[in-house]
Amino acid sequence: MYPVDLHMHTVASTHAYSTLHDYIAIAKSKGIQLFAITDHGPDMADAPHYWHFVNMRIWPRMVDGVGILRGIEANIKNTAGEIDCTGPMLDSLDLIIAGFHEPVFPPKDSATHTEAMIAAMASGNVHIISHPGNPKFPVDIPAIAQAAAKYQVALELNNSSFTHSRKGSGPNCRAIAEAVRDAGGWLSLGSDSHTAFTLGDFDECRKILAEVEFPEARILNVSVRRMLGFLESRGMKPIEEFATL
Ligand SMILES: [Zn+2]
Ligand SMILES: [Zn+2]
């Protein structure tokens, strides 16, 4: 059981169907202690305006004993390391995930994808790379795992890549987990929920973790303290309200 889920979408992206309130209720029922709402960055079709992200600073930190991180799943835009999360958005958010999405970054070739992903990691603005095993965006797996370890960026195992999305991700994700293990980097688990019902579902991720004997010591979701410590090591100020978690 992992008490932290780091990737989910709300009705702010209208191809998702749950609200912050829905996620809190399901978190309580499933024993999730900390989660991050990570709606799509504004360059994606169907994403909220950038004000949506800036104004997330008005959210409570804790509701009914559940901790809430303010996040985004931003888009990697180019090989210069740019993402669609900038300026005041960066100041309002706790967790910046970034990844490739076809409407923003049409797939090219492995060398270009690898360059763009590493540049996003090197920018210092990104905490997690979402679904790096997407077969539509092949990358040099050893190279991205090395870069992720160097820049202290986690690579994501995305549970929905094995259920609803990005068919054919399995072999890539297994290779990524092995490469992160060997590079001594971080893995993060994301349900990538588009409805609250799948919050905290990591059954498919767990199979990969077991297959490659991935060390628990390198998984961000193992505890609230582990995740907050990671964000603090990347420059986040400690959040007082989470002290009770
Ligand atoms: Zn989505
Ligand atoms: Zn995504």
PDB file of C-alpha atoms and ligand atoms in Angstrom:
ATOM      1  CA  MET A   1       0.000   0.000   0.000  1.00  0.00           C
ATOM      2  CA  TYR A   2       1.458   3.369  -1.028  1.00  0.00           C
ATOM      3  CA  PRO A   3      -0.127   6.294   0.870  1.00  0.00           C
ATOM      4  CA  VAL A   4       0.795   8.913  -1.730  1.00  0.00           C
ATOM      5  CA  ASP A   5      -0.541   9.438  -5.274  1.00  0.00           C
ATOM      6  CA  LEU A   6       1.167  12.079  -7.392  1.00  0.00           C
ATOM      7  CA  HIS A   7      -0.775  12.270 -10.657  1.00  0.00           C
ATOM      8  CA  MET A   8      -4.483  12.954 -11.222  1.00  0.00           C
ATOM      9  CA  HIS A   9      -6.828  15.211 -13.138  1.00  0.00           C
ATOM     10  CA  THR A  10     -10.017  17.045 -12.216  1.00  0.00           C
ATOM     11  CA  VAL A  11     -12.931  18.516 -14.171  1.00  0.00           C
ATOM     12  CA  ALA A  12     -10.637  21.476 -14.873  1.00  0.00           C
ATOM     13  CA  SER A  13      -9.495  19.262 -17.764  1.00  0.00           C
ATOM     14  CA  THR A  14     -12.907  18.419 -19.174  1.00  0.00           C
ATOM     15  CA  HIS A  15     -11.912  14.928 -20.326  1.00  0.00           C
ATOM     16  CA  ALA A  16     -11.622  14.178 -16.592  1.00  0.00           C
ATOM     17  CA  TYR A  17     -14.671  13.797 -14.392  1.00  0.00           C
ATOM     18  CA  SER A  18     -13.950  14.349 -10.701  1.00  0.00           C
ATOM     19  CA  THR A  19     -13.484  17.313  -8.409  1.00  0.00           C
ATOM     20  CA  LEU A  20     -11.018  18.067  -5.621  1.00  0.00           C
ATOM     21  CA  HIS A  21     -13.812  17.112  -3.196  1.00  0.00           C
ATOM     22  CA  ASP A  22     -14.269  13.734  -4.889  1.00  0.00           C
ATOM     23  CA  TYR A  23     -10.570  12.978  -4.565  1.00  0.00           C
ATOM     24  CA  ILE A  24     -10.571  13.875  -0.865  1.00  0.00           C
ATOM     25  CA  ALA A  25     -13.482  11.536  -0.169  1.00  0.00           C
ATOM     26  CA  ILE A  26     -11.867   8.619  -2.024  1.00  0.00           C
ATOM     27  CA  ALA A  27      -8.473   9.345  -0.426  1.00  0.00           C
ATOM     28  CA  LYS A  28     -10.050   8.998   3.016  1.00  0.00           C
ATOM     29  CA  SER A  29     -11.745   5.737   2.107  1.00  0.00           C
ATOM     30  CA  LYS A  30      -8.569   4.252   0.590  1.00  0.00           C
ATOM     31  CA  GLY A  31      -6.055   5.469   3.172  1.00  0.00           C
ATOM     32  CA  ILE A  32      -4.272   7.891   0.839  1.00  0.00           C
ATOM     33  CA  GLN A  33      -2.645  10.489   3.107  1.00  0.00           C
ATOM     34  CA  LEU A  34      -1.222  12.884   0.508  1.00  0.00           C
ATOM     35  CA  PHE A  35      -2.092  13.467  -3.131  1.00  0.00           C
ATOM     36  CA  ALA A  36      -1.260  15.951  -5.863  1.00  0.00           C
ATOM     37  CA  ILE A  37      -3.805  17.369  -8.276  1.00  0.00           C
ATOM     38  CA  THR A  38      -1.966  17.695 -11.587  1.00  0.00           C
ATOM     39  CA  ASP A  39      -4.203  19.040 -14.323  1.00  0.00           C
ATOM     40  CA  HIS A  40      -2.868  19.441 -17.843  1.00  0.00           C
ATOM     41  CA  GLY A  41      -0.766  22.520 -18.568  1.00  0.00           C
ATOM     42  CA  PRO A  42      -2.461  25.331 -20.530  1.00  0.00           C
ATOM     43  CA  ASP A  43      -0.908  24.490 -23.917  1.00  0.00           C
ATOM     44  CA  MET A  44      -2.790  21.182 -24.023  1.00  0.00           C
ATOM     45  CA  ALA A  45      -6.166  21.010 -25.688  1.00  0.00           C
ATOM     46  CA  ASP A  46      -8.888  20.928 -23.040  1.00  0.00           C
ATOM     47  CA  ALA A  47      -6.653  22.316 -20.272  1.00  0.00           C
ATOM     48  CA  PRO A  48      -7.466  25.134 -17.854  1.00  0.00           C
ATOM     49  CA  HIS A  49      -6.243  28.708 -18.303  1.00  0.00           C
ATOM     50  CA  TYR A  50      -3.000  29.540 -16.521  1.00  0.00           C
ATOM     51  CA  TRP A  51      -4.942  31.526 -13.884  1.00  0.00           C
ATOM     52  CA  HIS A  52      -6.312  28.183 -12.712  1.00  0.00           C
ATOM     53  CA  PHE A  53      -2.823  27.174 -11.599  1.00  0.00           C
ATOM     54  CA  VAL A  54      -1.807  30.537 -10.166  1.00  0.00           C
ATOM     55  CA  ASN A  55      -4.932  30.649  -8.002  1.00  0.00           C
ATOM     56  CA  MET A  56      -4.436  27.173  -6.525  1.00  0.00           C
ATOM     57  CA  ARG A  57      -2.605  29.018  -3.719  1.00  0.00           C
ATOM     58  CA  ILE A  58      -6.033  29.632  -2.117  1.00  0.00           C
ATOM     59  CA  TRP A  59      -6.555  25.882  -1.551  1.00  0.00           C
ATOM     60  CA  PRO A  60      -6.442  24.522   1.986  1.00  0.00           C
ATOM     61  CA  ARG A  61      -3.390  22.365   2.674  1.00  0.00           C
ATOM     62  CA  MET A  62      -5.275  19.757   4.684  1.00  0.00           C
ATOM     63  CA  VAL A  63      -8.900  18.630   4.495  1.00  0.00           C
ATOM     64  CA  ASP A  64     -10.232  15.932   6.826  1.00  0.00           C
ATOM     65  CA  GLY A  65      -6.718  14.745   7.568  1.00  0.00           C
ATOM     66  CA  VAL A  66      -5.687  14.434   3.910  1.00  0.00           C
ATOM     67  CA  GLY A  67      -2.803  16.538   2.588  1.00  0.00           C
ATOM     68  CA  ILE A  68      -3.159  18.221  -0.797  1.00  0.00           C
ATOM     69  CA  LEU A  69      -0.292  19.188  -3.083  1.00  0.00           C
ATOM     70  CA  ARG A  70      -0.863  21.804  -5.781  1.00  0.00           C
ATOM     71  CA  GLY A  71       0.482  20.416  -9.011  1.00  0.00           C
ATOM     72  CA  ILE A  72       0.456  20.473 -12.775  1.00  0.00           C
ATOM     73  CA  GLU A  73       1.194  18.031 -15.553  1.00  0.00           C
ATOM     74  CA  ALA A  74       2.954  20.498 -17.809  1.00  0.00           C
ATOM     75  CA  ASN A  75       3.911  19.929 -21.428  1.00  0.00           C
ATOM     76  CA  ILE A  76       7.467  19.622 -22.665  1.00  0.00           C
ATOM     77  CA  LYS A  77       7.417  22.118 -25.520  1.00  0.00           C
ATOM     78  CA  ASN A  78      10.766  21.846 -27.287  1.00  0.00           C
ATOM     79  CA  THR A  79      14.415  20.821 -27.031  1.00  0.00           C
ATOM     80  CA  ALA A  80      15.268  24.029 -25.152  1.00  0.00           C
ATOM     81  CA  GLY A  81      13.844  22.715 -21.893  1.00  0.00           C
ATOM     82  CA  GLU A  82      10.739  24.915 -21.985  1.00  0.00           C
ATOM     83  CA  ILE A  83       7.461  23.800 -20.431  1.00  0.00           C
ATOM     84  CA  ASP A  84       4.058  25.508 -20.282  1.00  0.00           C
ATOM     85  CA  CYS A  85       4.467  26.331 -16.605  1.00  0.00           C
ATOM     86  CA  THR A  86       6.270  29.593 -16.056  1.00  0.00           C
ATOM     87  CA  GLY A  87       6.487  32.719 -13.897  1.00  0.00           C
ATOM     88  CA  PRO A  88       3.764  33.022 -11.245  1.00  0.00           C
ATOM     89  CA  MET A  89       2.586  29.459 -11.927  1.00  0.00           C
ATOM     90  CA  LEU A  90       5.912  28.133 -10.661  1.00  0.00           C
ATOM     91  CA  ASP A  91       5.542  30.181  -7.479  1.00  0.00           C
ATOM     92  CA  SER A  92       2.024  28.887  -6.744  1.00  0.00           C
ATOM     93  CA  LEU A  93       2.630  25.196  -7.309  1.00  0.00           C
ATOM     94  CA  ASP A  94       4.314  22.545  -5.189  1.00  0.00           C
ATOM     95  CA  LEU A  95       4.785  19.811  -7.767  1.00  0.00           C
ATOM     96  CA  ILE A  96       5.699  20.188 -11.422  1.00  0.00           C
ATOM     97  CA  ILE A  97       5.267  17.093 -13.553  1.00  0.00           C
ATOM     98  CA  ALA A  98       6.183  17.444 -17.217  1.00  0.00           C
ATOM     99  CA  GLY A  99       5.753  15.102 -20.132  1.00  0.00           C
ATOM    100  CA  PHE A 100       5.143  14.728 -23.830  1.00  0.00           C
ATOM    101  CA  HIS A 101       1.624  15.065 -25.233  1.00  0.00           C
ATOM    102  CA  GLU A 102       1.048  14.820 -28.962  1.00  0.00           C
ATOM    103  CA  PRO A 103      -1.026  18.007 -29.449  1.00  0.00           C
ATOM    104  CA  VAL A 104       1.812  20.105 -27.998  1.00  0.00           C
ATOM    105  CA  PHE A 105       4.868  18.113 -29.062  1.00  0.00           C
ATOM    106  CA  PRO A 106       4.223  16.069 -32.205  1.00  0.00           C
ATOM    107  CA  PRO A 107       6.333  12.894 -31.999  1.00  0.00           C
ATOM    108  CA  LYS A 108       9.653  13.083 -33.827  1.00  0.00           C
ATOM    109  CA  ASP A 109      12.585  10.710 -33.305  1.00  0.00           C
ATOM    110  CA  SER A 110      14.296   9.188 -30.300  1.00  0.00           C
ATOM    111  CA  ALA A 111      17.240  11.617 -30.378  1.00  0.00           C
ATOM    112  CA  THR A 112      14.921  14.645 -30.347  1.00  0.00           C
ATOM    113  CA  HIS A 113      12.683  13.231 -27.594  1.00  0.00           C
ATOM    114  CA  THR A 114      15.729  12.378 -25.484  1.00  0.00           C
ATOM    115  CA  GLU A 115      17.218  15.843 -25.938  1.00  0.00           C
ATOM    116  CA  ALA A 116      13.935  17.560 -25.041  1.00  0.00           C
ATOM    117  CA  MET A 117      13.324  15.398 -21.974  1.00  0.00           C
ATOM    118  CA  ILE A 118      16.842  15.904 -20.632  1.00  0.00           C
ATOM    119  CA  ALA A 119      16.623  19.653 -21.260  1.00  0.00           C
ATOM    120  CA  ALA A 120      13.363  19.805 -19.283  1.00  0.00           C
ATOM    121  CA  MET A 121      15.052  17.956 -16.406  1.00  0.00           C
ATOM    122  CA  ALA A 122      18.135  20.195 -16.579  1.00  0.00           C
ATOM    123  CA  SER A 123      15.957  23.339 -16.378  1.00  0.00           C
ATOM    124  CA  GLY A 124      15.516  22.757 -12.656  1.00  0.00           C
ATOM    125  CA  ASN A 125      11.766  23.415 -12.855  1.00  0.00           C
ATOM    126  CA  VAL A 126      10.568  19.817 -13.165  1.00  0.00           C
ATOM    127  CA  HIS A 127      10.178  17.295 -10.337  1.00  0.00           C
ATOM    128  CA  ILE A 128       8.760  14.315 -12.235  1.00  0.00           C
ATOM    129  CA  ILE A 129       8.658  13.237 -15.895  1.00  0.00           C
ATOM    130  CA  SER A 130       5.252  11.727 -16.672  1.00  0.00           C
ATOM    131  CA  HIS A 131       4.867   8.474 -18.612  1.00  0.00           C
ATOM    132  CA  PRO A 132       8.423   8.383 -20.021  1.00  0.00           C
ATOM    133  CA  GLY A 133       7.704   4.890 -21.376  1.00  0.00           C
ATOM    134  CA  ASN A 134       5.125   6.094 -23.916  1.00  0.00           C
ATOM    135  CA  PRO A 135       5.929   4.128 -27.109  1.00  0.00           C
ATOM    136  CA  LYS A 136       4.805   7.135 -29.204  1.00  0.00           C
ATOM    137  CA  PHE A 137       7.817   9.010 -27.806  1.00  0.00           C
ATOM    138  CA  PRO A 138      10.764   6.589 -27.804  1.00  0.00           C
ATOM    139  CA  VAL A 139      13.785   7.816 -25.820  1.00  0.00           C
ATOM    140  CA  ASP A 140      17.312   6.645 -24.999  1.00  0.00           C
ATOM    141  CA  ILE A 141      16.363   4.966 -21.730  1.00  0.00           C
ATOM    142  CA  PRO A 142      19.835   4.693 -20.128  1.00  0.00           C
ATOM    143  CA  ALA A 143      20.485   8.351 -21.016  1.00  0.00           C
ATOM    144  CA  ILE A 144      17.268   9.676 -19.464  1.00  0.00           C
ATOM    145  CA  ALA A 145      17.740   7.551 -16.343  1.00  0.00           C
ATOM    146  CA  GLN A 146      21.277   8.903 -15.893  1.00  0.00           C
ATOM    147  CA  ALA A 147      20.067  12.477 -16.390  1.00  0.00           C
ATOM    148  CA  ALA A 148      17.151  11.972 -13.997  1.00  0.00           C
ATOM    149  CA  ALA A 149      19.506  10.748 -11.272  1.00  0.00           C
ATOM    150  CA  LYS A 150      21.892  13.638 -11.932  1.00  0.00           C
ATOM    151  CA  TYR A 151      19.196  16.331 -11.786  1.00  0.00           C
ATOM    152  CA  GLN A 152      17.185  14.650  -8.985  1.00  0.00           C
ATOM    153  CA  VAL A 153      14.097  14.289 -11.148  1.00  0.00           C
ATOM    154  CA  ALA A 154      11.850  11.271 -10.665  1.00  0.00           C
ATOM    155  CA  LEU A 155      10.695   9.182 -13.618  1.00  0.00           C
ATOM    156  CA  GLU A 156       7.091   8.062 -13.387  1.00  0.00           C
ATOM    157  CA  LEU A 157       5.564   4.621 -13.547  1.00  0.00           C
ATOM    158  CA  ASN A 158       2.084   5.533 -14.728  1.00  0.00           C
ATOM    159  CA  ASN A 159      -0.545   2.952 -13.812  1.00  0.00           C
ATOM    160  CA  SER A 160      -2.946   4.045 -16.539  1.00  0.00           C
ATOM    161  CA  SER A 161      -0.273   3.331 -19.176  1.00  0.00           C
ATOM    162  CA  PHE A 162      -1.048  -0.340 -18.494  1.00  0.00           C
ATOM    163  CA  THR A 163      -4.825  -0.056 -18.369  1.00  0.00           C
ATOM    164  CA  HIS A 164      -6.326   2.714 -20.550  1.00  0.00           C
ATOM    165  CA  SER A 165      -3.628   4.746 -22.239  1.00  0.00           C
ATOM    166  CA  ARG A 166      -0.397   4.512 -24.201  1.00  0.00           C
ATOM    167  CA  LYS A 167      -0.761   0.854 -25.260  1.00  0.00           C
ATOM    168  CA  GLY A 168       2.553  -0.948 -25.563  1.00  0.00           C
ATOM    169  CA  SER A 169       4.218   0.931 -22.691  1.00  0.00           C
ATOM    170  CA  GLY A 170       4.989  -2.235 -20.700  1.00  0.00           C
ATOM    171  CA  PRO A 171       8.421  -3.185 -22.064  1.00  0.00           C
ATOM    172  CA  ASN A 172       9.607   0.446 -22.015  1.00  0.00           C
ATOM    173  CA  CYS A 173       8.395   0.946 -18.456  1.00  0.00           C
ATOM    174  CA  ARG A 174      10.148  -2.208 -17.307  1.00  0.00           C
ATOM    175  CA  ALA A 175      13.382  -1.020 -18.962  1.00  0.00           C
ATOM    176  CA  ILE A 176      12.974   2.420 -17.363  1.00  0.00           C
ATOM    177  CA  ALA A 177      12.482   0.911 -13.909  1.00  0.00           C
ATOM    178  CA  GLU A 178      15.648  -1.152 -14.391  1.00  0.00           C
ATOM    179  CA  ALA A 179      17.611   1.851 -15.637  1.00  0.00           C
ATOM    180  CA  VAL A 180      16.461   4.045 -12.729  1.00  0.00           C
ATOM    181  CA  ARG A 181      17.352   1.251 -10.308  1.00  0.00           C
ATOM    182  CA  ASP A 182      20.840   0.969 -11.823  1.00  0.00           C
ATOM    183  CA  ALA A 183      21.357   4.746 -11.958  1.00  0.00           C
ATOM    184  CA  GLY A 184      20.289   5.173  -8.316  1.00  0.00           C
ATOM    185  CA  GLY A 185      17.489   7.561  -9.250  1.00  0.00           C
ATOM    186  CA  TRP A 186      13.913   8.099  -8.064  1.00  0.00           C
ATOM    187  CA  LEU A 187      10.726   6.494  -9.338  1.00  0.00           C
ATOM    188  CA  SER A 188       7.332   8.043  -8.714  1.00  0.00           C
ATOM    189  CA  LEU A 189       4.025   6.225  -9.020  1.00  0.00           C
ATOM    190  CA  GLY A 190       1.051   7.971 -10.551  1.00  0.00           C
ATOM    191  CA  SER A 191      -2.452   6.640 -11.012  1.00  0.00           C
ATOM    192  CA  ASP A 192      -3.031   9.338 -13.670  1.00  0.00           C
ATOM    193  CA  SER A 193      -6.654   9.187 -12.534  1.00  0.00           C
ATOM    194  CA  HIS A 194      -9.218  10.954 -14.697  1.00  0.00           C
ATOM    195  CA  THR A 195     -11.929   9.858 -12.254  1.00  0.00           C
ATOM    196  CA  ALA A 196     -11.421   9.692  -8.487  1.00  0.00           C
ATOM    197  CA  PHE A 197     -12.342   5.998  -8.399  1.00  0.00           C
ATOM    198  CA  THR A 198      -8.842   4.969  -9.507  1.00  0.00           C
ATOM    199  CA  LEU A 199      -6.998   7.149  -6.985  1.00  0.00           C
ATOM    200  CA  GLY A 200      -4.088   5.230  -5.478  1.00  0.00           C
ATOM    201  CA  ASP A 201      -4.404   2.279  -7.874  1.00  0.00           C
ATOM    202  CA  PHE A 202      -0.899   1.041  -8.564  1.00  0.00           C
ATOM    203  CA  ASP A 203      -1.542  -2.656  -9.216  1.00  0.00           C
ATOM    204  CA  GLU A 204       0.152  -2.657 -12.634  1.00  0.00           C
ATOM    205  CA  CYS A 205       3.079  -0.540 -11.391  1.00  0.00           C
ATOM    206  CA  ARG A 206       3.551  -2.985  -8.542  1.00  0.00           C
ATOM    207  CA  LYS A 207       4.000  -5.876 -10.989  1.00  0.00           C
ATOM    208  CA  ILE A 208       6.835  -4.045 -12.751  1.00  0.00           C
ATOM    209  CA  LEU A 209       8.449  -3.079  -9.430  1.00  0.00           C
ATOM    210  CA  ALA A 210       8.404  -6.727  -8.371  1.00  0.00           C
ATOM    211  CA  GLU A 211       9.730  -7.972 -11.720  1.00  0.00           C
ATOM    212  CA  VAL A 212      12.786  -5.740 -11.606  1.00  0.00           C
ATOM    213  CA  GLU A 213      13.193  -5.930  -7.797  1.00  0.00           C
ATOM    214  CA  PHE A 214      13.045  -2.165  -7.588  1.00  0.00           C
ATOM    215  CA  PRO A 215      14.253  -0.872  -4.172  1.00  0.00           C
ATOM    216  CA  GLU A 216      11.502   0.667  -2.014  1.00  0.00           C
ATOM    217  CA  ALA A 217      14.126   3.159  -0.830  1.00  0.00           C
ATOM    218  CA  ARG A 218      13.952   4.854  -4.239  1.00  0.00           C
ATOM    219  CA  ILE A 219      10.159   5.159  -4.568  1.00  0.00           C
ATOM    220  CA  LEU A 220       8.741   8.581  -3.664  1.00  0.00           C
ATOM    221  CA  ASN A 221       5.290   7.236  -2.764  1.00  0.00           C
ATOM    222  CA  VAL A 222       6.451   5.043   0.113  1.00  0.00           C
ATOM    223  CA  SER A 223       5.602   7.698   2.724  1.00  0.00           C
ATOM    224  CA  VAL A 224       4.431  11.273   3.094  1.00  0.00           C
ATOM    225  CA  ARG A 225       7.761  12.164   4.717  1.00  0.00           C
ATOM    226  CA  ARG A 226       9.698  10.681   1.807  1.00  0.00           C
ATOM    227  CA  MET A 227       7.767  12.773  -0.714  1.00  0.00           C
ATOM    228  CA  LEU A 228       7.929  15.999   1.256  1.00  0.00           C
ATOM    229  CA  GLY A 229      11.630  15.431   1.891  1.00  0.00           C
ATOM    230  CA  PHE A 230      12.160  15.056  -1.852  1.00  0.00           C
ATOM    231  CA  LEU A 231      10.337  18.327  -2.580  1.00  0.00           C
ATOM    232  CA  GLU A 232      12.260  20.085   0.199  1.00  0.00           C
ATOM    233  CA  SER A 233      15.541  18.778  -1.201  1.00  0.00           C
ATOM    234  CA  ARG A 234      14.482  20.393  -4.486  1.00  0.00           C
ATOM    235  CA  GLY A 235      13.854  23.757  -2.805  1.00  0.00           C
ATOM    236  CA  MET A 236      10.287  23.666  -1.443  1.00  0.00           C
ATOM    237  CA  LYS A 237       9.831  25.439   1.893  1.00  0.00           C
ATOM    238  CA  PRO A 238       8.520  23.020   4.549  1.00  0.00           C
ATOM    239  CA  ILE A 239       4.721  23.243   4.728  1.00  0.00           C
ATOM    240  CA  GLU A 240       3.667  23.655   8.362  1.00  0.00           C
ATOM    241  CA  GLU A 241       0.200  22.200   7.950  1.00  0.00           C
ATOM    242  CA  PHE A 242       1.698  18.866   6.849  1.00  0.00           C
ATOM    243  CA  ALA A 243       3.602  18.459  10.113  1.00  0.00           C
ATOM    244  CA  THR A 244       0.797  16.253  11.498  1.00  0.00           C
ATOM    245  CA  LEU A 245       0.920  13.822   8.558  1.00  0.00           C
TER     246      LEU A 245
HETATM  247 ZN    ZN B   1      -5.628  13.775 -19.442  1.00  0.00          ZN
HETATM  248 ZN    ZN B   2       0.032  12.804 -19.493  1.00  0.00          ZN
END
